Coordinates of C-alpha atoms in Angstrom, one line a residue:
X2 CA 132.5 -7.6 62.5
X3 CA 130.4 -10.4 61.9
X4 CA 127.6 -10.3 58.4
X5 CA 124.7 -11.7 58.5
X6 CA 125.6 -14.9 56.5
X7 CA 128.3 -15.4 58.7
X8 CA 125.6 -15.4 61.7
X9 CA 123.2 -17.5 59.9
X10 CA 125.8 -20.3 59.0
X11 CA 126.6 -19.9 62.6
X12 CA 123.2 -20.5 64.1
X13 CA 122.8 -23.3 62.0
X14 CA 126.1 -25.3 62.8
X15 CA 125.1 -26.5 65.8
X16 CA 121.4 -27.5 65.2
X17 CA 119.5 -30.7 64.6
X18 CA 118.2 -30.8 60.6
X19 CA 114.8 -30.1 61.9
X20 CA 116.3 -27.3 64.1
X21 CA 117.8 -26.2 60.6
X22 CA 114.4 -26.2 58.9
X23 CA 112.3 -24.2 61.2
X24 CA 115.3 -21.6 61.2
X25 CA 115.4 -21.3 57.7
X26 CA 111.7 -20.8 57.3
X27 CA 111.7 -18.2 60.0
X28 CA 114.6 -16.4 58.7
X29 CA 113.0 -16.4 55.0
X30 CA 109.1 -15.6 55.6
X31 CA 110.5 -12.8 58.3
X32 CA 112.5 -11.7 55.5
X33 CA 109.4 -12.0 52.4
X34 CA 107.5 -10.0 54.7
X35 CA 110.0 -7.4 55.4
X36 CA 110.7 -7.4 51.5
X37 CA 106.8 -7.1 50.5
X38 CA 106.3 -4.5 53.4
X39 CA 108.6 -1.9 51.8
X40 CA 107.6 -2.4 48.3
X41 CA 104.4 -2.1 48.8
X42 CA 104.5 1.3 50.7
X43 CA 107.3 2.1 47.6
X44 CA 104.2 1.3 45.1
X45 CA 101.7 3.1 46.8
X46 CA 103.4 6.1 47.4
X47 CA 104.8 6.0 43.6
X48 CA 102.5 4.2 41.6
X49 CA 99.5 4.8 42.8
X50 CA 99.7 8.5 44.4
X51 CA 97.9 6.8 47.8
X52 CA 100.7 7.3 50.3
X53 CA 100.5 4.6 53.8
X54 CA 102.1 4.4 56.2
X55 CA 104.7 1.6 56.4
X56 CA 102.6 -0.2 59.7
X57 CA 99.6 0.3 57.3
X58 CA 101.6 -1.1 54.4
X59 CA 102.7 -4.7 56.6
X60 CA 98.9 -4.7 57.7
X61 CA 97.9 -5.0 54.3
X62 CA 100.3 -7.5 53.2
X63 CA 99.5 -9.6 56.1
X64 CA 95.9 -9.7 55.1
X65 CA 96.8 -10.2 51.2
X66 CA 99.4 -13.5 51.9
X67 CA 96.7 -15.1 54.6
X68 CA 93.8 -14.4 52.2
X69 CA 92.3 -12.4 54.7
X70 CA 91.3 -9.4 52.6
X71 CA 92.8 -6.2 51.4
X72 CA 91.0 -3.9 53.5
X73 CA 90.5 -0.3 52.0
X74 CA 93.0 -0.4 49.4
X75 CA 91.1 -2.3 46.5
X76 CA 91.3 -1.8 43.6
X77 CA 94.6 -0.7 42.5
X78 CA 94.9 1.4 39.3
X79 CA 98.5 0.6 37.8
X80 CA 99.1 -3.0 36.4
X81 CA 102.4 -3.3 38.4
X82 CA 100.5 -2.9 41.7
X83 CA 97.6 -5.3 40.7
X84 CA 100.9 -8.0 39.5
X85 CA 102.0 -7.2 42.7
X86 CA 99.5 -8.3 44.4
X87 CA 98.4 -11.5 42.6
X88 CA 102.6 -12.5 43.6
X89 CA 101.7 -12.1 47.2
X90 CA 98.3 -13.9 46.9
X91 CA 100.8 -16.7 44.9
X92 CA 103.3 -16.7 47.8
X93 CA 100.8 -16.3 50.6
X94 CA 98.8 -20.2 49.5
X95 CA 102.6 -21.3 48.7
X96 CA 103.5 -20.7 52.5
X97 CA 100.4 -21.8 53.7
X98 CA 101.3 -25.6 52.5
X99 CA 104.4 -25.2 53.4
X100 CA 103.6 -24.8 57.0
X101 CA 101.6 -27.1 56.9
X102 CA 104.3 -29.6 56.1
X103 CA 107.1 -27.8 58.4
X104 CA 104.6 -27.1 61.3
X105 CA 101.7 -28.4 61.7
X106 CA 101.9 -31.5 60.2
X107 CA 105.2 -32.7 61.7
X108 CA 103.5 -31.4 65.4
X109 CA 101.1 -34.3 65.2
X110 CA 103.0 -36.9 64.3
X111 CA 105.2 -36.3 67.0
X112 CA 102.0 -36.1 69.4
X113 CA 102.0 -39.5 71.4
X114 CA 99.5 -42.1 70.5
X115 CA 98.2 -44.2 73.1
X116 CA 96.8 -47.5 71.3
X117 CA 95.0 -48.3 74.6
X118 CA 92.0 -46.1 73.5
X119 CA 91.6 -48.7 70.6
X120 CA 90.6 -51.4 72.8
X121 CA 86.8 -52.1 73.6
X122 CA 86.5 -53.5 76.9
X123 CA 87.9 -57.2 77.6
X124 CA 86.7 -60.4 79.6
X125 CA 87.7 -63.9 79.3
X126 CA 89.2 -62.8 76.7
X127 CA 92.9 -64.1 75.1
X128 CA 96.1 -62.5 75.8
X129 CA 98.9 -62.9 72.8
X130 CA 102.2 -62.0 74.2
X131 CA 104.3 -61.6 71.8
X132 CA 104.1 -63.9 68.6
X133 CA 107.5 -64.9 66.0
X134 CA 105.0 -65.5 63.2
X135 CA 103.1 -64.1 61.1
X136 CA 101.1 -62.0 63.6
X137 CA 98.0 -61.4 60.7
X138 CA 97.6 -65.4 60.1
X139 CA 96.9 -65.7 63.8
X140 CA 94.9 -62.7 64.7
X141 CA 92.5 -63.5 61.5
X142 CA 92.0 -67.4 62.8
X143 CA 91.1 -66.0 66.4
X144 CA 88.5 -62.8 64.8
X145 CA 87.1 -65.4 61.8
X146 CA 86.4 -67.7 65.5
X147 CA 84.9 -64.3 67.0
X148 CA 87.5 -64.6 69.5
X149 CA 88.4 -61.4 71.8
X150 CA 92.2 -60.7 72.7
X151 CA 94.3 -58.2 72.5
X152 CA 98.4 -58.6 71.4
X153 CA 101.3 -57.3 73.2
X154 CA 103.4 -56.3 70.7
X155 CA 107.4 -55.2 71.9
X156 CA 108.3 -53.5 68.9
X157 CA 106.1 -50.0 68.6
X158 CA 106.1 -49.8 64.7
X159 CA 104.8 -53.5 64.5
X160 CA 101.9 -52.3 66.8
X161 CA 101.2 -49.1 65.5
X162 CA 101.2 -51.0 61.8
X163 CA 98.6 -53.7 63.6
X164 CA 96.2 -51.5 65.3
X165 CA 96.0 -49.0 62.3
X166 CA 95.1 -52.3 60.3
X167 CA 92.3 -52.7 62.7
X168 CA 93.8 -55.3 65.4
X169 CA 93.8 -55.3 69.2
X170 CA 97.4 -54.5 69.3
X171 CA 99.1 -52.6 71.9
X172 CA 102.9 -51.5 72.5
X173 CA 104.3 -53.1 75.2
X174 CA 106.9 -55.3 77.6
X175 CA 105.1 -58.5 78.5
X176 CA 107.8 -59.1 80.8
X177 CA 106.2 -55.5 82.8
X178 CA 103.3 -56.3 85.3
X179 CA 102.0 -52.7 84.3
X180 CA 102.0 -53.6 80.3
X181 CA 100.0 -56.8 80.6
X182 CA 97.6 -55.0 83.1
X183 CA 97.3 -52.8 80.2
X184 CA 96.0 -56.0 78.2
X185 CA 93.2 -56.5 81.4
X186 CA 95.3 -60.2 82.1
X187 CA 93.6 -60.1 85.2
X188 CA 90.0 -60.6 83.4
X189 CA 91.8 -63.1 80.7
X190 CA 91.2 -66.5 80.3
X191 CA 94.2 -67.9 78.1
X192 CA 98.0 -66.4 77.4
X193 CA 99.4 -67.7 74.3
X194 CA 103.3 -66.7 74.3
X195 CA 105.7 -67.3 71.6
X196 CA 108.6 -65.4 73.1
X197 CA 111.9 -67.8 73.2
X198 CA 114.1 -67.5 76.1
X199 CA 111.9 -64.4 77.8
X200 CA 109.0 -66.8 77.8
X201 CA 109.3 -67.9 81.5
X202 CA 109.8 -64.5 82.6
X203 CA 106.3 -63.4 80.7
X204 CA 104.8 -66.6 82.3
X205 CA 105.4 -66.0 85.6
X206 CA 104.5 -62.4 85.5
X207 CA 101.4 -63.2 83.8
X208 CA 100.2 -65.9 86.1
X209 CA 101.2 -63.6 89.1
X210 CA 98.4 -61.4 87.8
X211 CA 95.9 -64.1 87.4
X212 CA 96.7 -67.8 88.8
X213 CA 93.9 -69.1 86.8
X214 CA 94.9 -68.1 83.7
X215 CA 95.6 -71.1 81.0
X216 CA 99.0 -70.9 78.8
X217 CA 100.1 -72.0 75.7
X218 CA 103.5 -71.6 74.7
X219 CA 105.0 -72.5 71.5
X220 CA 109.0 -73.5 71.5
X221 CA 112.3 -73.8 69.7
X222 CA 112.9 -77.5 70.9
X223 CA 110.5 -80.6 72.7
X224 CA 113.6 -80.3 75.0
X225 CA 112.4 -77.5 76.7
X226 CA 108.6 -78.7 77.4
X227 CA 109.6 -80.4 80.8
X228 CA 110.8 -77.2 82.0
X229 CA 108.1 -74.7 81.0
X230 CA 105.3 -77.3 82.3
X231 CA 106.9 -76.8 85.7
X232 CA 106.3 -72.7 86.0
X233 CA 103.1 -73.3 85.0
X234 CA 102.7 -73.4 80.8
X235 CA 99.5 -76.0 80.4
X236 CA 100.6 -76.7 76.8
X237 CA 103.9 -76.2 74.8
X238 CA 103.9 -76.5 71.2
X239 CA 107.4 -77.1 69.6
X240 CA 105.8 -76.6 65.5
X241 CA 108.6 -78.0 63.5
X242 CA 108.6 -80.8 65.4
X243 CA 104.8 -80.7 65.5
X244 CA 104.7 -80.4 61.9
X245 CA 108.0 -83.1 61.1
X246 CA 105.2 -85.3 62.9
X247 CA 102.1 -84.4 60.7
X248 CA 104.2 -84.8 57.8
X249 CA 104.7 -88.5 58.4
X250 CA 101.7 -89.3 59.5
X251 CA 100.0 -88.2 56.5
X252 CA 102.6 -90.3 54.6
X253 CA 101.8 -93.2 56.2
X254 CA 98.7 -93.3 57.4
X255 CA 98.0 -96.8 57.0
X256 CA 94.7 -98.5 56.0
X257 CA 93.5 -101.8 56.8
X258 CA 91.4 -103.5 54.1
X259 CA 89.9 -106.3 56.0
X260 CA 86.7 -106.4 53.0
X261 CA 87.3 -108.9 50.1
X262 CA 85.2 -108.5 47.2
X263 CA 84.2 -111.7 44.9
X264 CA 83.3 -108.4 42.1
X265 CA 84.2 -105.1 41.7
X266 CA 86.5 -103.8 44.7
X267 CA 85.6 -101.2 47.2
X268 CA 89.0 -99.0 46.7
X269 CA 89.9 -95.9 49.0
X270 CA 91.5 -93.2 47.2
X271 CA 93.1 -89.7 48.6
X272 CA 91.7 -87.3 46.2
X273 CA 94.6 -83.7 46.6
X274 CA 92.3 -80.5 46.2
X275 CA 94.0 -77.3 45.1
X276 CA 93.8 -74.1 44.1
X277 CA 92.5 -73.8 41.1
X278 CA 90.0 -77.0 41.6
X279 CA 86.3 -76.5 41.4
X280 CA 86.7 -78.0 45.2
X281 CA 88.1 -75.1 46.2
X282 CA 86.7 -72.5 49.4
X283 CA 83.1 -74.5 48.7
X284 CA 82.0 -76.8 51.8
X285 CA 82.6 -80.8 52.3
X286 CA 78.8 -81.4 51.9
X287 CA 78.3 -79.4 48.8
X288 CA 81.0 -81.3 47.1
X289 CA 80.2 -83.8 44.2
X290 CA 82.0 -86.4 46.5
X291 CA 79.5 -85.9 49.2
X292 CA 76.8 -85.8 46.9
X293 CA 77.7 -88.4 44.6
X294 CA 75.1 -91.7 45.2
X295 CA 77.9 -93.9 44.7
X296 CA 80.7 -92.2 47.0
X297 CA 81.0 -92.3 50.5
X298 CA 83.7 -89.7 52.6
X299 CA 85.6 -91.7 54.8
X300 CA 88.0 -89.3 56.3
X301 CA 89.8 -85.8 55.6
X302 CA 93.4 -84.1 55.8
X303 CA 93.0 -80.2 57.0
X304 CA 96.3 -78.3 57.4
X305 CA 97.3 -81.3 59.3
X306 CA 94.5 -82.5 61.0
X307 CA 93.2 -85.7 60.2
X308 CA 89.5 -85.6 60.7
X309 CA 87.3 -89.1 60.8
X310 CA 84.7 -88.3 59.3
X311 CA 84.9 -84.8 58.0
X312 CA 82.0 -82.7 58.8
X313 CA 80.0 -81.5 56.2
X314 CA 80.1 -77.8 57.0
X315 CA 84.5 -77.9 57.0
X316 CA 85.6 -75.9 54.0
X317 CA 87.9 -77.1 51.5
X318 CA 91.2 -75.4 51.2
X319 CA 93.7 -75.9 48.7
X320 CA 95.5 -78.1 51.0
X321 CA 93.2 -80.6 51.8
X322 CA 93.1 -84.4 51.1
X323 CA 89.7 -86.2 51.2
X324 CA 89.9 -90.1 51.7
X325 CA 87.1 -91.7 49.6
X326 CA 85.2 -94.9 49.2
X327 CA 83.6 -96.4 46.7
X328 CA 83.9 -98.2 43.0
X329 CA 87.4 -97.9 41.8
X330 CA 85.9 -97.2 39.3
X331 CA 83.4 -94.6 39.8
X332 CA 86.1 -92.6 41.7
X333 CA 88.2 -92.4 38.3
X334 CA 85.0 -91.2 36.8
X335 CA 83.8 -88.7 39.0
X336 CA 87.5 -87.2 39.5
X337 CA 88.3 -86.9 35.7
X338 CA 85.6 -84.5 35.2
X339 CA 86.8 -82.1 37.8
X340 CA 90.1 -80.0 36.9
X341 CA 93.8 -79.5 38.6
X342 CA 92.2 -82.9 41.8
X343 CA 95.2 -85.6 42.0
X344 CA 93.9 -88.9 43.4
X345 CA 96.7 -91.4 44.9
X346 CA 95.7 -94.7 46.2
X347 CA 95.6 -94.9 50.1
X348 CA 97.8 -97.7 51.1
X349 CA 100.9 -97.9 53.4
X350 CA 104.2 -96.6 51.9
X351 CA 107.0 -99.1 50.9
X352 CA 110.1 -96.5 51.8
X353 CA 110.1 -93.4 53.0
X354 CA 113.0 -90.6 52.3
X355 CA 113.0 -87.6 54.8
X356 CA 115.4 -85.2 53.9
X357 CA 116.7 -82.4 56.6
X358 CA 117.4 -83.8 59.8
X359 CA 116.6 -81.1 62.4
X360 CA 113.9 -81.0 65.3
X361 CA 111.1 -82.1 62.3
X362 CA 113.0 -84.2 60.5
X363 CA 113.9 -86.2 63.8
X364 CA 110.1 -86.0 64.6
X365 CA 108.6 -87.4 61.3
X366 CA 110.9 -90.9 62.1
X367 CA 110.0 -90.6 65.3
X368 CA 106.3 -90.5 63.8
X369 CA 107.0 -93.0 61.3
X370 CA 105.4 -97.1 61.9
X371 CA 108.7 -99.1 63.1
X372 CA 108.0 -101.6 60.1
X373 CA 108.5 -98.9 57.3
X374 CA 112.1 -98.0 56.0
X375 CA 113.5 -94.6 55.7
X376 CA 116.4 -93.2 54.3
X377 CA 117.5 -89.9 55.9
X378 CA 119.6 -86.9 54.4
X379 CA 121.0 -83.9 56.1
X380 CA 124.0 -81.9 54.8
X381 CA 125.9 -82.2 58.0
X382 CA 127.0 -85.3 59.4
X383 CA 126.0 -84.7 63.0
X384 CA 122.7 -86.6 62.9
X385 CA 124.3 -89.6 61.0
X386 CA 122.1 -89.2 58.4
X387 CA 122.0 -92.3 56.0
X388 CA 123.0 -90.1 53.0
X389 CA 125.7 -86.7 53.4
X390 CA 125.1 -83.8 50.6
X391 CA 123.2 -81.0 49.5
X392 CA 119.4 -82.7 48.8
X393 CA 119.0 -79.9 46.3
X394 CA 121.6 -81.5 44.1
X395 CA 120.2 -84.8 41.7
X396 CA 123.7 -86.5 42.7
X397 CA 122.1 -86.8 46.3
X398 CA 118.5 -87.4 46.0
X399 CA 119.9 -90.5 43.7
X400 CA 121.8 -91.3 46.1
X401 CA 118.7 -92.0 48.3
X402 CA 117.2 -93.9 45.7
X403 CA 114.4 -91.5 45.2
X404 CA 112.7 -93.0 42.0
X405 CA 111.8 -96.0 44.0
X406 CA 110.4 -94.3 47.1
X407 CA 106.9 -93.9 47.4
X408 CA 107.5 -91.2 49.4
X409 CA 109.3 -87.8 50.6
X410 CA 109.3 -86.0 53.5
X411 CA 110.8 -82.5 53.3
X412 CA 111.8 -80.8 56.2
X413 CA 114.6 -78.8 55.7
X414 CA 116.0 -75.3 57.0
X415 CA 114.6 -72.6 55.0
X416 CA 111.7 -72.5 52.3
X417 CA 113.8 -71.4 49.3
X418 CA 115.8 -75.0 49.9
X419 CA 112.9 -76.9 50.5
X420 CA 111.5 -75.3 46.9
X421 CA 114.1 -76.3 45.4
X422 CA 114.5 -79.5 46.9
X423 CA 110.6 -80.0 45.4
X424 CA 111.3 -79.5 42.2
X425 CA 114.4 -81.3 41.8
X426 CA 112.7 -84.7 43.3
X427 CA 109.2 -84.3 41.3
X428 CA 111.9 -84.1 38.1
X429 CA 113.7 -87.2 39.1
X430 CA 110.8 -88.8 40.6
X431 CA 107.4 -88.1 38.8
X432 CA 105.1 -90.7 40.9
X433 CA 106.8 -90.2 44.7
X434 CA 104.5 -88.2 46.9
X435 CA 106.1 -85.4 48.3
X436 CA 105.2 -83.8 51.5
X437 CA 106.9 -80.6 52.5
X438 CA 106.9 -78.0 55.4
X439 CA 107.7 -74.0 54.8
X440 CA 107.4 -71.1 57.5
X441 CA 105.9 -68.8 55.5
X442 CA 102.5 -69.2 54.3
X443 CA 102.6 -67.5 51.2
X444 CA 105.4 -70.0 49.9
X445 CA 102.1 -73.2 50.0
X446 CA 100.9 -71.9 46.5
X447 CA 104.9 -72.0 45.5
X448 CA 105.3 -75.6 47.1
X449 CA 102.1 -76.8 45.3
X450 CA 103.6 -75.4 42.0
X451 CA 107.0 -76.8 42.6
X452 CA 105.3 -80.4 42.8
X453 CA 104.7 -81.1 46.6
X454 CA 101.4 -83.3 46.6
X455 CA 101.0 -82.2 50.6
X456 CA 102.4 -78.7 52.2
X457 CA 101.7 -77.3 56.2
X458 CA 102.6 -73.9 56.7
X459 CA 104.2 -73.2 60.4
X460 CA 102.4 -70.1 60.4
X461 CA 99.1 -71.7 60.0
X462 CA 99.5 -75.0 61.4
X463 CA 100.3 -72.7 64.4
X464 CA 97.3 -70.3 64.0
X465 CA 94.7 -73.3 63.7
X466 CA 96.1 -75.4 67.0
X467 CA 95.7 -71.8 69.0
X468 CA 92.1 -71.2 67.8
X469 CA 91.7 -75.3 68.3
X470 CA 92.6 -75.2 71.9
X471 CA 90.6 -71.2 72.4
X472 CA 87.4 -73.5 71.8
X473 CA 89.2 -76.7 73.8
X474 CA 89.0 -79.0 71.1
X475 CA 91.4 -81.9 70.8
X476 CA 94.0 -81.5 68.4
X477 CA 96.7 -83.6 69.2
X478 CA 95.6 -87.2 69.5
X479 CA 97.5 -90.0 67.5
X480 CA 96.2 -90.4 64.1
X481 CA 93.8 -93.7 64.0
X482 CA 93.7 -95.8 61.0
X483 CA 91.3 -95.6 58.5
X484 CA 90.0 -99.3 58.3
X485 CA 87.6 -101.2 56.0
X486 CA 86.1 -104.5 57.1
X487 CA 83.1 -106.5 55.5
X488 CA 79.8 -107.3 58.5
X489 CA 77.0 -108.8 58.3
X490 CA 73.9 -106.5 57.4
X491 CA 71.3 -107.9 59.7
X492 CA 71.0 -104.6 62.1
X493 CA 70.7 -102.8 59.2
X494 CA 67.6 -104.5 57.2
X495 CA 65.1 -102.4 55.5
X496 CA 67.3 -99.2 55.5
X497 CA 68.6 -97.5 52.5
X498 CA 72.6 -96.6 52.3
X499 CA 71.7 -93.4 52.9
X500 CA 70.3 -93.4 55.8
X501 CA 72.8 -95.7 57.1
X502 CA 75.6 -93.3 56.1
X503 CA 74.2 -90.7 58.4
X504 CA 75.6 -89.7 61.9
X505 CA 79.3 -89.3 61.2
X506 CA 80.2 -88.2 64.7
X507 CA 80.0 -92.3 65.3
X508 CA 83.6 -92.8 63.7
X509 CA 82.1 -95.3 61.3
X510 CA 79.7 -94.9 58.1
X511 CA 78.4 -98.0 55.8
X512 CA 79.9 -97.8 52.1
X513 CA 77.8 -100.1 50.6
X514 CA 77.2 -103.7 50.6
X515 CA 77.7 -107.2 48.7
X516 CA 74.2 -109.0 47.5
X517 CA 75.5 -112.3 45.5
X518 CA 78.6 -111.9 44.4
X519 CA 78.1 -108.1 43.5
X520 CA 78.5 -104.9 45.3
X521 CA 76.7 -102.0 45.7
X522 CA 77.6 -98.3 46.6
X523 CA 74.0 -96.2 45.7
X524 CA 72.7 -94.5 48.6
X525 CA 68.9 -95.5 47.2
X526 CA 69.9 -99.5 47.4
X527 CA 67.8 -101.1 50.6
X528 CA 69.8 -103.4 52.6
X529 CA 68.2 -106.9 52.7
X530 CA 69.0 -110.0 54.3
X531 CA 70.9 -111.8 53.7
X532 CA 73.8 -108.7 52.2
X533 CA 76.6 -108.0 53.8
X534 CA 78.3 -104.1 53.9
X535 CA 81.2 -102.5 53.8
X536 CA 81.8 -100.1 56.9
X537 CA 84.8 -97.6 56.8
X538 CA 85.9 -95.6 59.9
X539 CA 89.1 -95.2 62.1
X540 CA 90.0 -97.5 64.6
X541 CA 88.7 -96.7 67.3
X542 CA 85.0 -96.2 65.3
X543 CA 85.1 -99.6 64.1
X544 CA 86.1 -101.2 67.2
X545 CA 82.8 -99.8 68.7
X546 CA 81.1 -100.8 65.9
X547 CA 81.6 -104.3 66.3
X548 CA 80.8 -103.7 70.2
X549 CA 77.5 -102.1 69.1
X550 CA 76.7 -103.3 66.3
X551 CA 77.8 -106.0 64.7
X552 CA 77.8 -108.0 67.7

């Protein structure tokens, strides 16, 4: 014959734990009740001479433990009765939370939640199909833009976690007709996929749906572009090689000074903005280099972007680089006063060390003018790097010569090596620019700290070319150099510099001008004949200058 524990035990053997739980509960408030049942019709019969019946008895501790009432049986006489009671009141709020927790609770979070309701309605809108990075960096670019999309995201946590944080996420295959249908694809406008080898798959099905629909794909390798431009992708972005290439062209940059001075020299400086620096988060116009009578903003350096002239409503970042004109002079002056702002001169580098040759180390020499020497290093010997060994060790960045570099491109494997690879050059090499690339974009504040005079994020290099190319700007173009020549003032008798600065979308702007012998950079001065000026601008702005202009 079989006891009751032996039944219990083996009930429970075979159950799941949560089977286990609700069995237990059952089992032990069935058993309370049946316990508080007979001792209450035991206590009114004894203690308080008011025999029930036991029916009566289990009504009235059904009402007591819910908190119902006590019906006609209050108040009790005897103290052990009244005790009584107050335990069952105790034990009837005890059970209540715990079925909350066991029941109740549990019953809803097992209730399916359909992230589709989330979504307002969608047109022309942007469809992200699964995105490597960091999903947030992205998603904030496209909603600061005002932007509409909504994200396909495979994994369900990562989806649930999104759309609780208030993003158009849903769970879903974006390989599955039926899941991007889900996203309205039909009504989008542009497919951003960052999906690796599924990405032709998501493509296809996508532009199945909607043959109209623009796509932007990012990739592992440049090798690949050729192949996703043939099932339809309009733009692939491979962004370590991307970045390897924005890396060296911010090294080398080069400027062409075709303006000499008989007094003091018109020099162009990079001035490095950071974190803590009174530059930082306020516009390019409200800056004391825009403002400053004497200064003139040639150019700017925006998470990778080289921009000729800035605009005065960009915001400066702790990784921007403005390119100023002016007074050497004046440039010292003005900079000194503003805390944790580096200024490097902005002149063509002499060597160039790039260390980590994968996709963006090949890139940045790719990227890099034929005429300036580089030394390469790479731990593996596959690439026939100039230099074999660990660039976190001193033993190999000597090796490269690093203390008479003027600069270093860092574009190695993981962000804890290229760290460390930032430090140990900036010990060995105080002067050397250092230019460095992490994933995550968290580490740029770490990078900065470490000694890197210039870091781009993947995550937000990446983020900015997708809202660049939502709006259809042009992102990609060649960098131009930034080019100072001296002209003849004529066309520009009887105006002030200021005036003559205006109109920056030209690709040109007047820095000042040279009246016997001497130059000057104040915005008030009035151009007469007889002066010559200084005119700063890319390329491409100056050559139609001297079209327009100075003809």
């Amino acid at each position: 014959m079989h006891t009751l524990p032996t039944l219990l035990k083996s009930a429970l053997r075979d159950r799941t734990r949560r089977q286990r739980l609700l069995l237990i509960y059952a089992v032990g408030l069935v058993s309370l009740v049946l316990v508080f049942t007979v001792t209450y019709y035991w206590g009114m019969r004894t203690l308080e001479d008011q025999p029930r019946s036991i029916f009566q008895a289990f009504n009235t501790v059904i009402e007591t433990m819910t908190t119902t009432g006590y019906g006609a049986d209050a108040p009790w006489s005897t103290p052990t009765m009244n005790v009584f009671v107050a335990t069952m009141q105790v034990s009837g709020v005890v059970i209540g939370f715990v079925t909350l927790r066991v029941l109740v609770i549990p019953l809803f979070e097992r209730t399916p939640l359909n992230l589709d309701d989330r979504l307002s309605i969608k047109t022309d809108h942007v469809v992200v199909a699964e995105y490597q990075r960091d999903t947030e960096v992205l998603l904030d670019e496209l909603e600061a833009l005002d932007v509409d999309y909504v994200l396909v995201e495979f994994d369900i946590e990562e989806a649930k976690r999104l759309s609780d944080e208030g993003y158009q996420a849903i769970n879903g295959d974006p390989e599955e007709r039926a899941d991007l249908d889900r996203a309205s694809i039909e009504k989008a406008s542009l497919l951003i996929t960052d999906a690796e080898d599924r990405t032709a798959s998501i493509v296809l099905t996508a532009l199945e749906a909607n043959e109209d629909l623009r796509v932007i794909s990012f990739t592992p390798s440049t090798r690949r572009k050729a192949a996703l431009a043939e099932i339809g992708v309009d733009r692939s972005i491979a962004p370590h090689a991307l970045i390897g290439q924005r890396l060296a062209e911010k090294a080398t940059t080069p400027v062409s000074v075709d303006a000499p001075t008989d007094g003091e020299a018109v020099a162009i400086r990079e001035v490095l903005v950071r974190r803590e620096s009174p530059l930082h988060g306020i516009r390019v116009g409200d800056s004391p280099l825009a403002s400053h009578p004497n200064l003139t903003l040639v150019a700017g350096w925006f998470d990778g972007e080289l921009r000729l002239p800035p605009s005065p409503d960009d915001r400066l970042t702790p990784n921007t680089v403005l390119v100023v004109a002016g007074p050497e002079r004046v440039i010292d002056d003005v900079t000194s006063e503003m805390a944790n702002v580096r200024t490097v001169r902005a002149s063509r580098h002499s060597r160039i060390v790039v260390a980590g040759l994968g996709e963006g180390g090949i890139a940045a020499i790719e990227a890099l003018p034929s005429d300036v020497p580089t030394t390469t290093i790479d731990e593996s010997a596959d690439g026939t790097p100039d230099i074999v060994g660990d660039v976190t060790e001193p033993e190999t960045l000597r090796a490269a010569n690093i203390a008479d570099a003027s600069a270093l491109v860092v574009t190695v494997g993981d962000d804890a090596t290229a760290l460390l690879t930032v430090a140990m050059a900036r010990s060995l090499a105080p002067d050397v620019e250092i230019l460095v690339r992490v994933t995550d974009t968290e580490k740029t504040t770490a990078a900065f700290r470490a000694g890197a005079d210039y870091v781009l994020s993947v995550q937000r290099v990446c983020a900015r070319l997708v809202a660049a190319e939502v709006h259809g700007e042009r992102v990609m173009d060649p960098v131009s150099q930034i080019r100072l020549v001296r002209a003849d003032a004529g066309p520009f008798v009887g105006e002030s510099l200021a005036t003559v600065r205006h109109g920056t979308e030209r690709g040109w702007t007047v820095v000042g001008l040279v009246r016997d012998g001497t130059v000057y950079t104040d915005e008030d001065t009035t151009i007469e004949p007889g002066d010559e000026v200084f005119v700063a601008g890319s390329d491409e702005g100056i050559q139609r200058f001297e079209r327009t202009v100075d003809t």
